[in-house]
mmCIF file with all atom_site columns, C-alpha atoms in Angstrom:
data_model
loop_
_atom_site.group_PDB
_atom_site.id
_atom_site.type_symbol
_atom_site.label_atom_id
_atom_site.label_alt_id
_atom_site.label_comp_id
_atom_site.label_asym_id
_atom_site.label_entity_id
_atom_site.label_seq_id
_atom_site.pdbx_PDB_ins_code
_atom_site.Cartn_x
_atom_site.Cartn_y
_atom_site.Cartn_z
_atom_site.occupancy
_atom_site.B_iso_or_equiv
_atom_site.pdbx_formal_charge
_atom_site.auth_seq_id
_atom_site.auth_comp_id
_atom_site.auth_asym_id
_atom_site.auth_atom_id
_atom_site.pdbx_PDB_model_num
ATOM 1   C CA . UNK F 1 1   ? -0.174 0.271  -0.235  1.00 0.00 ? 1   UNK F CA 1
ATOM 2   C CA . UNK F 1 2   ? 1.128  3.215  -0.533  1.00 0.00 ? 2   UNK F CA 1
ATOM 3   C CA . UNK F 1 3   ? 0.750  6.799  1.084   1.00 0.00 ? 3   UNK F CA 1
ATOM 4   C CA . UNK F 1 4   ? 1.154  9.920  -1.214  1.00 0.00 ? 4   UNK F CA 1
ATOM 5   C CA . UNK F 1 5   ? 1.223  13.824 0.582   1.00 0.00 ? 5   UNK F CA 1
ATOM 6   C CA . UNK F 1 6   ? -1.379 15.499 -1.258  1.00 0.00 ? 6   UNK F CA 1
ATOM 7   C CA . UNK F 1 7   ? 0.018  17.317 -4.267  1.00 0.00 ? 7   UNK F CA 1
ATOM 8   C CA . UNK F 1 8   ? -3.101 20.397 -4.339  1.00 0.00 ? 8   UNK F CA 1
ATOM 9   C CA . UNK F 1 9   ? -1.649 23.500 -6.141  1.00 0.00 ? 9   UNK F CA 1
ATOM 10  C CA . UNK F 1 10  ? 0.975  25.119 -4.166  1.00 0.00 ? 10  UNK F CA 1
ATOM 11  C CA . UNK F 1 11  ? 1.128  28.251 -3.865  1.00 0.00 ? 11  UNK F CA 1
ATOM 12  C CA . UNK F 1 12  ? 4.501  29.494 -3.763  1.00 0.00 ? 12  UNK F CA 1
ATOM 13  C CA . UNK F 1 13  ? 5.984  33.433 -3.966  1.00 0.00 ? 13  UNK F CA 1
ATOM 14  C CA . UNK F 1 14  ? 9.687  33.472 -5.393  1.00 0.00 ? 14  UNK F CA 1
ATOM 15  C CA . UNK F 1 15  ? 10.675 34.988 -2.209  1.00 0.00 ? 15  UNK F CA 1
ATOM 16  C CA . UNK F 1 16  ? 9.651  31.859 -0.469  1.00 0.00 ? 16  UNK F CA 1
ATOM 17  C CA . UNK F 1 17  ? 11.392 29.568 -3.028  1.00 0.00 ? 17  UNK F CA 1
ATOM 18  C CA . UNK F 1 18  ? 14.822 31.117 -2.580  1.00 0.00 ? 18  UNK F CA 1
ATOM 19  C CA . UNK F 1 19  ? 14.707 31.457 1.083   1.00 0.00 ? 19  UNK F CA 1
ATOM 20  C CA . UNK F 1 20  ? 13.934 27.866 1.019   1.00 0.00 ? 20  UNK F CA 1
ATOM 21  C CA . UNK F 1 21  ? 17.007 26.861 -1.213  1.00 0.00 ? 21  UNK F CA 1
ATOM 22  C CA . UNK F 1 22  ? 19.182 29.261 0.657   1.00 0.00 ? 22  UNK F CA 1
ATOM 23  C CA . UNK F 1 23  ? 21.007 26.552 2.453   1.00 0.00 ? 23  UNK F CA 1
ATOM 24  C CA . UNK F 1 24  ? 23.154 24.339 0.509   1.00 0.00 ? 24  UNK F CA 1
ATOM 25  C CA . UNK F 1 25  ? 21.804 20.870 1.869   1.00 0.00 ? 25  UNK F CA 1
ATOM 26  C CA . UNK F 1 26  ? 18.471 21.867 0.822   1.00 0.00 ? 26  UNK F CA 1
ATOM 27  C CA . UNK F 1 27  ? 19.700 23.238 -2.815  1.00 0.00 ? 27  UNK F CA 1
ATOM 28  C CA . UNK F 1 28  ? 21.558 20.269 -3.609  1.00 0.00 ? 28  UNK F CA 1
ATOM 29  C CA . UNK F 1 29  ? 18.623 18.191 -2.010  1.00 0.00 ? 29  UNK F CA 1
ATOM 30  C CA . UNK F 1 30  ? 16.059 19.486 -4.455  1.00 0.00 ? 30  UNK F CA 1
ATOM 31  C CA . UNK F 1 31  ? 18.773 19.930 -7.511  1.00 0.00 ? 31  UNK F CA 1
ATOM 32  C CA . UNK F 1 32  ? 19.451 15.979 -7.215  1.00 0.00 ? 32  UNK F CA 1
ATOM 33  C CA . UNK F 1 33  ? 15.586 15.334 -7.140  1.00 0.00 ? 33  UNK F CA 1
ATOM 34  C CA . UNK F 1 34  ? 15.610 17.200 -10.093 1.00 0.00 ? 34  UNK F CA 1
ATOM 35  C CA . UNK F 1 35  ? 18.230 14.674 -11.844 1.00 0.00 ? 35  UNK F CA 1
ATOM 36  C CA . UNK F 1 36  ? 16.851 11.610 -10.369 1.00 0.00 ? 36  UNK F CA 1
ATOM 37  C CA . UNK F 1 37  ? 13.436 11.768 -9.923  1.00 0.00 ? 37  UNK F CA 1
ATOM 38  C CA . UNK F 1 38  ? 12.969 10.319 -6.664  1.00 0.00 ? 38  UNK F CA 1
ATOM 39  C CA . UNK F 1 39  ? 15.304 9.658  -3.615  1.00 0.00 ? 39  UNK F CA 1
ATOM 40  C CA . UNK F 1 40  ? 15.299 8.361  -0.291  1.00 0.00 ? 40  UNK F CA 1
ATOM 41  C CA . UNK F 1 41  ? 16.480 9.468  3.056   1.00 0.00 ? 41  UNK F CA 1
ATOM 42  C CA . UNK F 1 42  ? 19.277 6.876  3.120   1.00 0.00 ? 42  UNK F CA 1
ATOM 43  C CA . UNK F 1 43  ? 20.542 7.925  -0.852  1.00 0.00 ? 43  UNK F CA 1
ATOM 44  C CA . UNK F 1 44  ? 20.927 11.315 0.373   1.00 0.00 ? 44  UNK F CA 1
ATOM 45  C CA . UNK F 1 45  ? 22.549 10.507 3.267   1.00 0.00 ? 45  UNK F CA 1
ATOM 46  C CA . UNK F 1 46  ? 24.917 8.568  1.348   1.00 0.00 ? 46  UNK F CA 1
ATOM 47  C CA . UNK F 1 47  ? 25.364 10.929 -1.181  1.00 0.00 ? 47  UNK F CA 1
ATOM 48  C CA . UNK F 1 48  ? 25.671 13.931 0.798   1.00 0.00 ? 48  UNK F CA 1
ATOM 49  C CA . UNK F 1 49  ? 28.044 12.472 3.251   1.00 0.00 ? 49  UNK F CA 1
ATOM 50  C CA . UNK F 1 50  ? 25.612 13.639 6.034   1.00 0.00 ? 50  UNK F CA 1
ATOM 51  C CA . UNK F 1 51  ? 23.473 11.871 8.935   1.00 0.00 ? 51  UNK F CA 1
ATOM 52  C CA . UNK F 1 52  ? 19.831 10.792 8.736   1.00 0.00 ? 52  UNK F CA 1
ATOM 53  C CA . UNK F 1 53  ? 18.539 13.510 11.164  1.00 0.00 ? 53  UNK F CA 1
ATOM 54  C CA . UNK F 1 54  ? 20.215 16.371 9.532   1.00 0.00 ? 54  UNK F CA 1
ATOM 55  C CA . UNK F 1 55  ? 18.271 14.906 6.019   1.00 0.00 ? 55  UNK F CA 1
ATOM 56  C CA . UNK F 1 56  ? 15.487 14.264 7.294   1.00 0.00 ? 56  UNK F CA 1
ATOM 57  C CA . UNK F 1 57  ? 14.904 17.946 9.080   1.00 0.00 ? 57  UNK F CA 1
ATOM 58  C CA . UNK F 1 58  ? 16.051 19.555 5.626   1.00 0.00 ? 58  UNK F CA 1
ATOM 59  C CA . UNK F 1 59  ? 13.087 17.215 4.082   1.00 0.00 ? 59  UNK F CA 1
ATOM 60  C CA . UNK F 1 60  ? 10.896 18.559 6.223   1.00 0.00 ? 60  UNK F CA 1
ATOM 61  C CA . UNK F 1 61  ? 11.601 21.977 5.517   1.00 0.00 ? 61  UNK F CA 1
ATOM 62  C CA . UNK F 1 62  ? 11.585 21.261 1.333   1.00 0.00 ? 62  UNK F CA 1
ATOM 63  C CA . UNK F 1 63  ? 8.188  19.585 2.058   1.00 0.00 ? 63  UNK F CA 1
ATOM 64  C CA . UNK F 1 64  ? 6.915  22.600 4.593   1.00 0.00 ? 64  UNK F CA 1
ATOM 65  C CA . UNK F 1 65  ? 7.751  24.551 1.498   1.00 0.00 ? 65  UNK F CA 1
ATOM 66  C CA . UNK F 1 66  ? 5.756  22.540 -0.547  1.00 0.00 ? 66  UNK F CA 1
ATOM 67  C CA . UNK F 1 67  ? 8.844  21.870 -2.884  1.00 0.00 ? 67  UNK F CA 1
ATOM 68  C CA . UNK F 1 68  ? 9.137  18.402 -2.360  1.00 0.00 ? 68  UNK F CA 1
ATOM 69  C CA . UNK F 1 69  ? 6.411  15.360 -1.897  1.00 0.00 ? 69  UNK F CA 1
ATOM 70  C CA . UNK F 1 70  ? 7.122  12.105 -0.551  1.00 0.00 ? 70  UNK F CA 1
ATOM 71  C CA . UNK F 1 71  ? 5.803  8.610  -1.006  1.00 0.00 ? 71  UNK F CA 1
ATOM 72  C CA . UNK F 1 72  ? 5.665  5.860  1.898   1.00 0.00 ? 72  UNK F CA 1
ATOM 73  C CA . UNK F 1 73  ? 6.460  2.736  0.603   1.00 0.00 ? 73  UNK F CA 1
ATOM 74  C CA . UNK F 1 74  ? 6.576  0.146  3.689   1.00 0.00 ? 74  UNK F CA 1
ATOM 75  C CA . UNK F 1 75  ? 8.822  1.072  5.847   1.00 0.00 ? 75  UNK F CA 1
ATOM 76  C CA . UNK F 1 76  ? 10.708 3.245  3.284   1.00 0.00 ? 76  UNK F CA 1
ATOM 77  C CA . UNK F 1 77  ? 9.712  7.150  2.312   1.00 0.00 ? 77  UNK F CA 1
ATOM 78  C CA . UNK F 1 78  ? 10.557 8.392  -0.830  1.00 0.00 ? 78  UNK F CA 1
ATOM 79  C CA . UNK F 1 79  ? 10.989 12.065 -1.877  1.00 0.00 ? 79  UNK F CA 1
ATOM 80  C CA . UNK F 1 80  ? 10.142 13.615 -5.220  1.00 0.00 ? 80  UNK F CA 1
ATOM 81  C CA . UNK F 1 81  ? 9.604  17.251 -6.761  1.00 0.00 ? 81  UNK F CA 1
ATOM 82  C CA . UNK F 1 82  ? 6.221  18.435 -5.555  1.00 0.00 ? 82  UNK F CA 1
ATOM 83  C CA . UNK F 1 83  ? 4.148  18.216 -8.996  1.00 0.00 ? 83  UNK F CA 1
ATOM 84  C CA . UNK F 1 84  ? 2.184  20.678 -8.242  1.00 0.00 ? 84  UNK F CA 1
ATOM 85  C CA . UNK F 1 85  ? 4.909  23.645 -8.275  1.00 0.00 ? 85  UNK F CA 1
ATOM 86  C CA . UNK F 1 86  ? 4.183  25.919 -10.374 1.00 0.00 ? 86  UNK F CA 1
ATOM 87  C CA . UNK F 1 87  ? 5.393  25.995 -13.886 1.00 0.00 ? 87  UNK F CA 1
ATOM 88  C CA . UNK F 1 88  ? 7.764  28.919 -13.235 1.00 0.00 ? 88  UNK F CA 1
ATOM 89  C CA . UNK F 1 89  ? 8.839  27.420 -10.020 1.00 0.00 ? 89  UNK F CA 1
ATOM 90  C CA . UNK F 1 90  ? 9.930  23.923 -12.007 1.00 0.00 ? 90  UNK F CA 1
ATOM 91  C CA . UNK F 1 91  ? 11.567 25.848 -14.644 1.00 0.00 ? 91  UNK F CA 1
ATOM 92  C CA . UNK F 1 92  ? 14.150 28.167 -12.326 1.00 0.00 ? 92  UNK F CA 1
ATOM 93  C CA . UNK F 1 93  ? 14.474 24.449 -10.384 1.00 0.00 ? 93  UNK F CA 1
ATOM 94  C CA . UNK F 1 94  ? 14.966 22.590 -13.660 1.00 0.00 ? 94  UNK F CA 1
ATOM 95  C CA . UNK F 1 95  ? 17.411 25.251 -15.432 1.00 0.00 ? 95  UNK F CA 1
ATOM 96  C CA . UNK F 1 96  ? 19.342 25.493 -12.238 1.00 0.00 ? 96  UNK F CA 1
ATOM 97  C CA . UNK F 1 97  ? 19.844 21.728 -12.355 1.00 0.00 ? 97  UNK F CA 1
ATOM 98  C CA . UNK F 1 98  ? 20.909 21.378 -15.894 1.00 0.00 ? 98  UNK F CA 1
ATOM 99  C CA . UNK F 1 99  ? 23.274 24.434 -15.942 1.00 0.00 ? 99  UNK F CA 1
ATOM 100 C CA . UNK F 1 100 ? 25.007 23.713 -12.472 1.00 0.00 ? 100 UNK F CA 1
ATOM 101 C CA . UNK F 1 101 ? 25.440 20.011 -12.903 1.00 0.00 ? 101 UNK F CA 1
ATOM 102 C CA . UNK F 1 102 ? 29.054 20.103 -11.818 1.00 0.00 ? 102 UNK F CA 1
ATOM 103 C CA . UNK F 1 103 ? 27.702 21.532 -8.654  1.00 0.00 ? 103 UNK F CA 1
ATOM 104 C CA . UNK F 1 104 ? 26.091 17.991 -7.592  1.00 0.00 ? 104 UNK F CA 1
ATOM 105 C CA . UNK F 1 105 ? 28.217 15.590 -9.620  1.00 0.00 ? 105 UNK F CA 1
ATOM 106 C CA . UNK F 1 106 ? 29.830 14.763 -6.457  1.00 0.00 ? 106 UNK F CA 1
ATOM 107 C CA . UNK F 1 107 ? 26.797 13.979 -4.628  1.00 0.00 ? 107 UNK F CA 1
ATOM 108 C CA . UNK F 1 108 ? 25.416 12.212 -7.861  1.00 0.00 ? 108 UNK F CA 1
ATOM 109 C CA . UNK F 1 109 ? 28.196 9.838  -7.804  1.00 0.00 ? 109 UNK F CA 1
ATOM 110 C CA . UNK F 1 110 ? 28.303 8.613  -4.218  1.00 0.00 ? 110 UNK F CA 1
ATOM 111 C CA . UNK F 1 111 ? 24.575 7.770  -4.690  1.00 0.00 ? 111 UNK F CA 1
ATOM 112 C CA . UNK F 1 112 ? 25.149 3.543  -4.098  1.00 0.00 ? 112 UNK F CA 1
ATOM 113 C CA . UNK F 1 113 ? 22.176 2.326  -6.416  1.00 0.00 ? 113 UNK F CA 1
ATOM 114 C CA . UNK F 1 114 ? 19.469 3.578  -8.517  1.00 0.00 ? 114 UNK F CA 1
ATOM 115 C CA . UNK F 1 115 ? 17.695 0.955  -7.087  1.00 0.00 ? 115 UNK F CA 1
ATOM 116 C CA . UNK F 1 116 ? 16.267 2.849  -3.746  1.00 0.00 ? 116 UNK F CA 1
ATOM 117 C CA . UNK F 1 117 ? 16.922 1.464  0.061   1.00 0.00 ? 117 UNK F CA 1
#
């Protein structure tokens, strides 16, 4: 059984978006989700070399901002870009990921597998 968070339309201002992404871990996490579509906490702890509580806290901040959605599958929670983001926000995120691939290349190389946990 899968339980996904609500993805109703997100009301997001440019100020809110950039404030939420003004921290390196949150920015790298969001850019990685743009490239990999879906990651779980264990993927991100490996990729970013950070503790599980730290990654979980930053994911909670991203979820609170409406930037990510989560999907519980058994004991694992998978995160992805919120599909209900406004088009302008998706474009900013995708352009940032595409034009700054080197910013997250080390983190992407640290991913242990593409199959999830």
